[in-house]
Short mmCIF file of C-alpha atoms in Angstrom, two decimals:
data_model
loop_
_atom_site.label_atom_id
_atom_site.label_comp_id
_atom_site.label_asym_id
_atom_site.label_seq_id
_atom_site.Cartn_x
_atom_site.Cartn_y
_atom_site.Cartn_z
CA MET A 7 0.11 -0.23 -0.34
CA ALA A 8 1.74 2.88 -1.27
CA THR A 9 0.77 6.73 0.54
CA ALA A 10 2.52 10.02 -0.58
CA VAL A 11 2.16 10.70 3.32
CA PRO A 12 2.78 9.76 6.13
CA ALA A 13 -1.00 11.19 6.79
CA GLU A 14 -2.38 9.08 4.40
CA ARG A 15 -0.61 6.33 5.14
CA ASP A 16 -1.77 6.34 8.80
CA ALA A 17 -4.99 6.90 7.52
CA VAL A 18 -4.84 3.99 5.82
CA ALA A 19 -3.83 1.54 9.28
CA ARG A 20 -6.61 3.09 11.47
CA ALA A 21 -8.20 0.49 9.35
CA TRP A 22 -6.74 -1.95 10.50
CA PRO A 23 -6.94 -3.04 14.44
CA GLY A 24 -3.68 -2.52 16.74
CA GLN A 25 -0.61 -0.39 16.09
CA PRO A 26 1.52 -0.96 12.31
CA ALA A 27 4.35 -2.60 12.65
CA PRO A 28 7.43 -0.51 11.39
CA ARG A 29 10.44 -2.54 8.81
CA PRO A 30 12.62 -0.71 7.26
CA LEU A 31 13.48 -0.72 3.62
CA LEU A 32 15.46 2.52 3.24
CA PRO A 33 17.76 4.51 5.29
CA ASP A 34 14.65 7.31 4.09
CA ALA A 35 11.77 4.62 3.93
CA THR A 36 10.00 2.39 6.62
CA LEU A 37 7.49 -0.43 5.81
CA HIS A 38 4.66 -0.53 8.33
CA ARG A 39 2.93 -4.01 8.56
CA ALA A 40 -1.44 -3.80 8.76
CA GLY A 41 -3.05 -6.92 9.33
CA GLU A 42 -1.44 -10.07 8.29
CA ALA A 43 -0.21 -9.02 5.09
CA CYS A 44 -0.33 -5.72 3.81
CA ASP A 45 2.75 -3.94 3.78
CA LEU A 46 2.20 0.09 3.95
CA LEU A 47 4.91 2.88 2.31
CA ALA A 48 4.41 6.36 2.51
CA ALA A 49 6.35 6.51 -0.76
CA GLY A 50 6.67 10.20 -1.06
CA VAL A 51 5.12 13.12 -3.90
CA GLY A 52 5.27 12.42 -7.18
CA PRO A 53 5.35 9.99 -9.72
CA ALA A 54 9.31 9.72 -9.52
CA LEU A 55 9.82 9.05 -5.67
CA ALA A 56 7.49 7.10 -5.59
CA ALA A 57 8.34 5.02 -8.02
CA ALA A 58 11.80 4.72 -7.09
CA ARG A 59 10.74 3.57 -3.31
CA VAL A 60 7.83 0.96 -4.17
CA SER A 61 10.68 -0.60 -6.76
CA ALA A 62 13.11 -0.68 -3.77
CA ALA A 63 9.85 -2.18 -1.62
CA LEU A 64 8.86 -4.57 -4.44
CA THR A 65 12.45 -5.42 -5.17
CA ALA A 66 13.24 -6.16 -1.30
CA ALA A 67 10.12 -7.81 -1.14
CA ALA A 68 11.14 -10.43 -4.32
CA LEU A 69 14.79 -11.39 -3.04
CA ARG A 70 13.45 -12.49 0.72
CA GLY A 71 11.12 -14.92 -2.02
CA GLU A 72 7.98 -12.52 -1.19
CA PRO A 73 6.78 -11.27 -4.01
CA TYR A 74 3.41 -8.91 -3.78
CA GLY A 75 0.98 -9.63 -5.38
CA LEU A 76 -1.44 -6.32 -5.08
CA VAL A 77 0.54 -2.35 -5.13
CA VAL A 78 -2.47 0.30 -3.85
CA SER A 79 -2.12 3.17 -4.63
CA ALA A 80 -4.03 4.95 -1.71
CA GLY A 81 -4.41 8.78 -0.83
CA ILE A 82 -6.61 12.09 -1.12
CA ALA A 83 -7.03 13.55 -4.09
CA GLY A 84 -8.78 16.77 -5.08
CA GLY A 85 -11.63 15.34 -7.35
CA PHE A 86 -13.43 17.39 -10.74
CA ALA A 87 -17.00 18.43 -10.52
CA PRO A 88 -19.66 17.59 -9.67
CA ALA A 89 -19.16 13.68 -11.10
CA ALA A 90 -16.80 13.45 -7.71
CA PRO A 91 -17.31 15.57 -4.95
CA VAL A 92 -15.74 16.54 -1.95
CA GLY A 93 -16.18 13.65 0.71
CA SER A 94 -16.85 10.85 -2.20
CA LEU A 95 -14.28 8.11 -2.91
CA VAL A 96 -12.49 6.92 -6.35
CA VAL A 97 -11.03 4.23 -7.38
CA ALA A 98 -9.91 4.04 -11.42
CA ASP A 99 -10.37 1.80 -13.66
CA GLU A 100 -7.62 3.40 -15.98
CA ILE A 101 -4.96 5.28 -14.18
CA THR A 102 -3.55 8.11 -16.72
CA ALA A 103 -0.62 10.59 -16.87
CA ALA A 104 -2.11 13.60 -17.52
CA ASP A 105 0.98 15.71 -17.92
CA LEU A 106 3.10 13.39 -19.94
CA GLY A 107 4.28 14.76 -23.40
CA ALA A 108 5.20 17.45 -25.23
CA GLU A 109 3.47 21.28 -25.40
CA THR A 110 2.42 21.65 -29.36
CA ALA A 111 1.20 24.64 -30.97
CA ASP A 112 -1.69 21.97 -31.95
CA GLY A 113 -1.97 21.36 -28.78
CA PHE A 114 -0.98 18.65 -25.94
CA LEU A 115 0.94 15.96 -27.06
CA PRO A 116 1.43 12.52 -24.78
CA VAL A 117 4.00 10.86 -24.77
CA THR A 118 3.02 7.12 -26.95
CA GLU A 119 2.41 9.96 -29.68
CA LEU A 120 5.78 10.83 -30.01
CA GLY A 121 6.92 7.49 -29.81
CA PHE A 122 7.94 6.36 -26.13
CA GLY A 123 6.30 4.76 -23.71
CA ALA A 124 2.82 4.57 -21.94
CA VAL A 125 0.50 6.89 -20.24
CA THR A 126 -1.94 4.85 -19.09
CA HIS A 127 -2.10 1.30 -16.40
CA ARG A 128 -5.74 -0.55 -16.01
CA PRO A 129 -6.24 -2.03 -12.82
CA PRO A 130 -7.68 -5.39 -12.57
CA GLU A 131 -11.91 -4.82 -14.10
CA SER A 132 -12.33 -7.68 -11.16
CA LEU A 133 -10.17 -6.00 -8.29
CA VAL A 134 -11.63 -2.52 -9.60
CA ARG A 135 -15.33 -3.54 -9.89
CA GLU A 136 -15.11 -5.52 -6.05
CA THR A 137 -13.59 -1.95 -4.31
CA ALA A 138 -16.69 -0.24 -6.22
CA ALA A 139 -19.16 -2.28 -4.55
CA ALA A 140 -17.23 -2.54 -1.05
CA THR A 141 -16.63 0.93 -0.58
CA GLY A 142 -19.04 3.04 -3.08
CA ALA A 143 -16.66 4.51 -4.78
CA ARG A 144 -17.04 5.90 -8.51
CA SER A 145 -14.82 4.01 -10.91
CA GLY A 146 -13.26 6.01 -13.48
CA VAL A 147 -10.00 7.18 -14.60
CA VAL A 148 -7.72 9.18 -11.82
CA LEU A 149 -5.71 11.13 -13.78
CA THR A 150 -1.50 11.49 -12.37
CA VAL A 151 0.03 15.31 -12.32
CA SER A 152 3.61 16.77 -12.18
CA THR A 153 2.02 20.03 -11.07
CA VAL A 154 -1.10 19.72 -9.20
CA THR A 155 -4.03 22.11 -11.41
CA GLY A 156 -4.71 25.52 -9.47
CA THR A 157 -6.90 27.55 -12.44
CA ALA A 158 -10.19 26.45 -13.48
CA ALA A 159 -8.77 26.88 -16.78
CA ARG A 160 -6.35 24.27 -16.69
CA ALA A 161 -8.82 22.01 -14.93
CA ALA A 162 -11.11 22.62 -18.60
CA ALA A 163 -8.13 21.96 -20.47
CA LEU A 164 -7.78 18.06 -18.40
CA ARG A 165 -11.79 17.36 -18.09
CA ALA A 166 -11.55 18.28 -22.01
CA ARG A 167 -8.83 15.66 -23.01
CA HIS A 168 -10.17 13.02 -20.33
CA PRO A 169 -13.67 13.36 -20.34
CA ARG A 170 -14.42 10.17 -17.42
CA ALA A 171 -11.30 11.72 -15.67
CA LEU A 172 -12.71 11.18 -11.21
CA ALA A 173 -9.84 12.83 -9.89
CA GLU A 174 -6.32 14.07 -10.20
CA ALA A 175 -3.30 12.80 -8.04
CA MET A 176 0.68 13.05 -7.71
CA GLU A 177 1.88 9.39 -7.37
CA GLY A 178 -0.69 6.82 -8.70
CA PHE A 179 1.53 6.50 -12.25
CA GLY A 180 4.40 6.44 -10.77
CA VAL A 181 3.22 3.13 -7.82
CA ALA A 182 1.68 2.15 -11.74
CA GLU A 183 4.79 1.89 -13.26
CA ALA A 184 6.79 0.49 -10.78
CA ALA A 185 4.27 -1.91 -10.30
CA ALA A 186 4.37 -2.98 -14.61
CA ALA A 187 8.04 -2.99 -14.12
CA HIS A 188 7.69 -6.10 -12.42
CA GLY A 189 4.49 -7.43 -13.12
CA THR A 190 2.39 -6.97 -10.32
CA ALA A 191 -1.23 -5.55 -10.77
CA VAL A 192 -1.53 -2.31 -9.07
CA LEU A 193 -5.45 -0.12 -8.33
CA GLU A 194 -5.32 3.80 -6.99
CA ILE A 195 -8.25 4.29 -4.89
CA ARG A 196 -8.95 7.58 -3.18
CA ALA A 197 -10.49 10.35 -1.26
CA VAL A 198 -11.36 13.70 -2.78
CA SER A 199 -10.53 16.29 -0.66
CA ASN A 200 -10.82 19.33 -2.94
CA PRO A 201 -11.95 19.96 -5.98
CA VAL A 202 -9.97 21.22 -9.58
CA GLY A 203 -9.52 23.98 -10.45
CA PRO A 204 -8.73 27.13 -8.00
CA ARG A 205 -7.30 26.40 -5.06
CA ASP A 206 -9.33 27.59 -1.91
CA ARG A 207 -7.62 26.16 0.94
CA ALA A 208 -10.84 27.19 2.89
CA ALA A 209 -12.90 24.87 0.79
CA TRP A 210 -10.65 22.24 1.46
CA ARG A 211 -11.75 19.19 3.73
CA ILE A 212 -8.25 17.18 4.16
CA GLY A 213 -9.59 15.88 7.32
CA GLU A 214 -12.41 14.84 6.38
CA ALA A 215 -11.20 13.12 3.25
CA LEU A 216 -8.63 11.50 5.33
CA ASP A 217 -11.97 9.82 7.83
CA ALA A 218 -13.07 8.64 4.99
CA LEU A 219 -9.99 7.21 3.50
CA THR A 220 -10.07 5.42 6.47
CA VAL A 221 -13.94 3.93 6.66
CA ALA A 222 -13.38 2.78 3.06
CA PHE A 223 -9.93 0.48 3.97
CA GLY A 224 -12.23 -0.86 6.86
CA LYS A 225 -14.81 -1.77 4.20
CA LEU A 226 -12.21 -3.06 1.44
CA ALA A 227 -9.65 -4.77 4.02
CA PRO A 228 -11.25 -7.86 3.17
CA VAL A 229 -12.06 -7.85 -0.46
CA LEU A 230 -7.71 -6.83 -0.95
CA GLU A 231 -6.86 -9.97 1.86
CA SER A 232 -9.11 -12.33 -0.03
CA TRP A 233 -8.16 -11.15 -3.93
CA LYS A 234 -5.23 -13.29 -5.34
CA ALA A 235 -4.03 -12.10 -9.04
CA HIS A 236 -4.11 -15.76 -10.69
CA ASP A 237 -8.08 -15.77 -9.28
CA HIS A 238 -9.51 -13.14 -11.38
CA ASP A 239 -8.64 -11.11 -14.95
#
């Protein structure tokens, strides 16, 4: 389970009884074991750091002979109104890098149209369905951005390019890239703390979103602990 910051990690951890047991991973990163088989990692802000630390965790697990079967990117996010209002939950059926590419005179070109890499990862359909059913989350596209949207114009441009987008965050694509490199399934779930658009801190509901994340994982934990990649699509 990868979050950006410790506050998100701790919100997820509260879904399991007891205190998570810390296990050092790197000099500046520690795994916390919650429940019987869930490791939590505050991987850092942004796709690059998230990818690096998640990849390190996946490599360490593989070297121990205990490879992970699933990586979950979790945390709070901005939601695109009206589809994902503040306080709602979203689960990604597509994890898309929204600003990986080139700006041209004719508009934005994703890196794939330049002949490189990937911009989208798709979590297992069955797991997305089970997550939505267990938590009440809406399913749709969750965008990964390196620069958080702060204007109505950029919010509109993102929605025009990604009409199914429900939310934007900063780590999901990096986590998904790391998981894909290790042949591991990925899931992204977010609690909406603020609208995507002009930055109005007075309208942010970070505490409420963290509480919603705890409640969501209380319902989702049995799904995650019972899910096996080889038993699903």
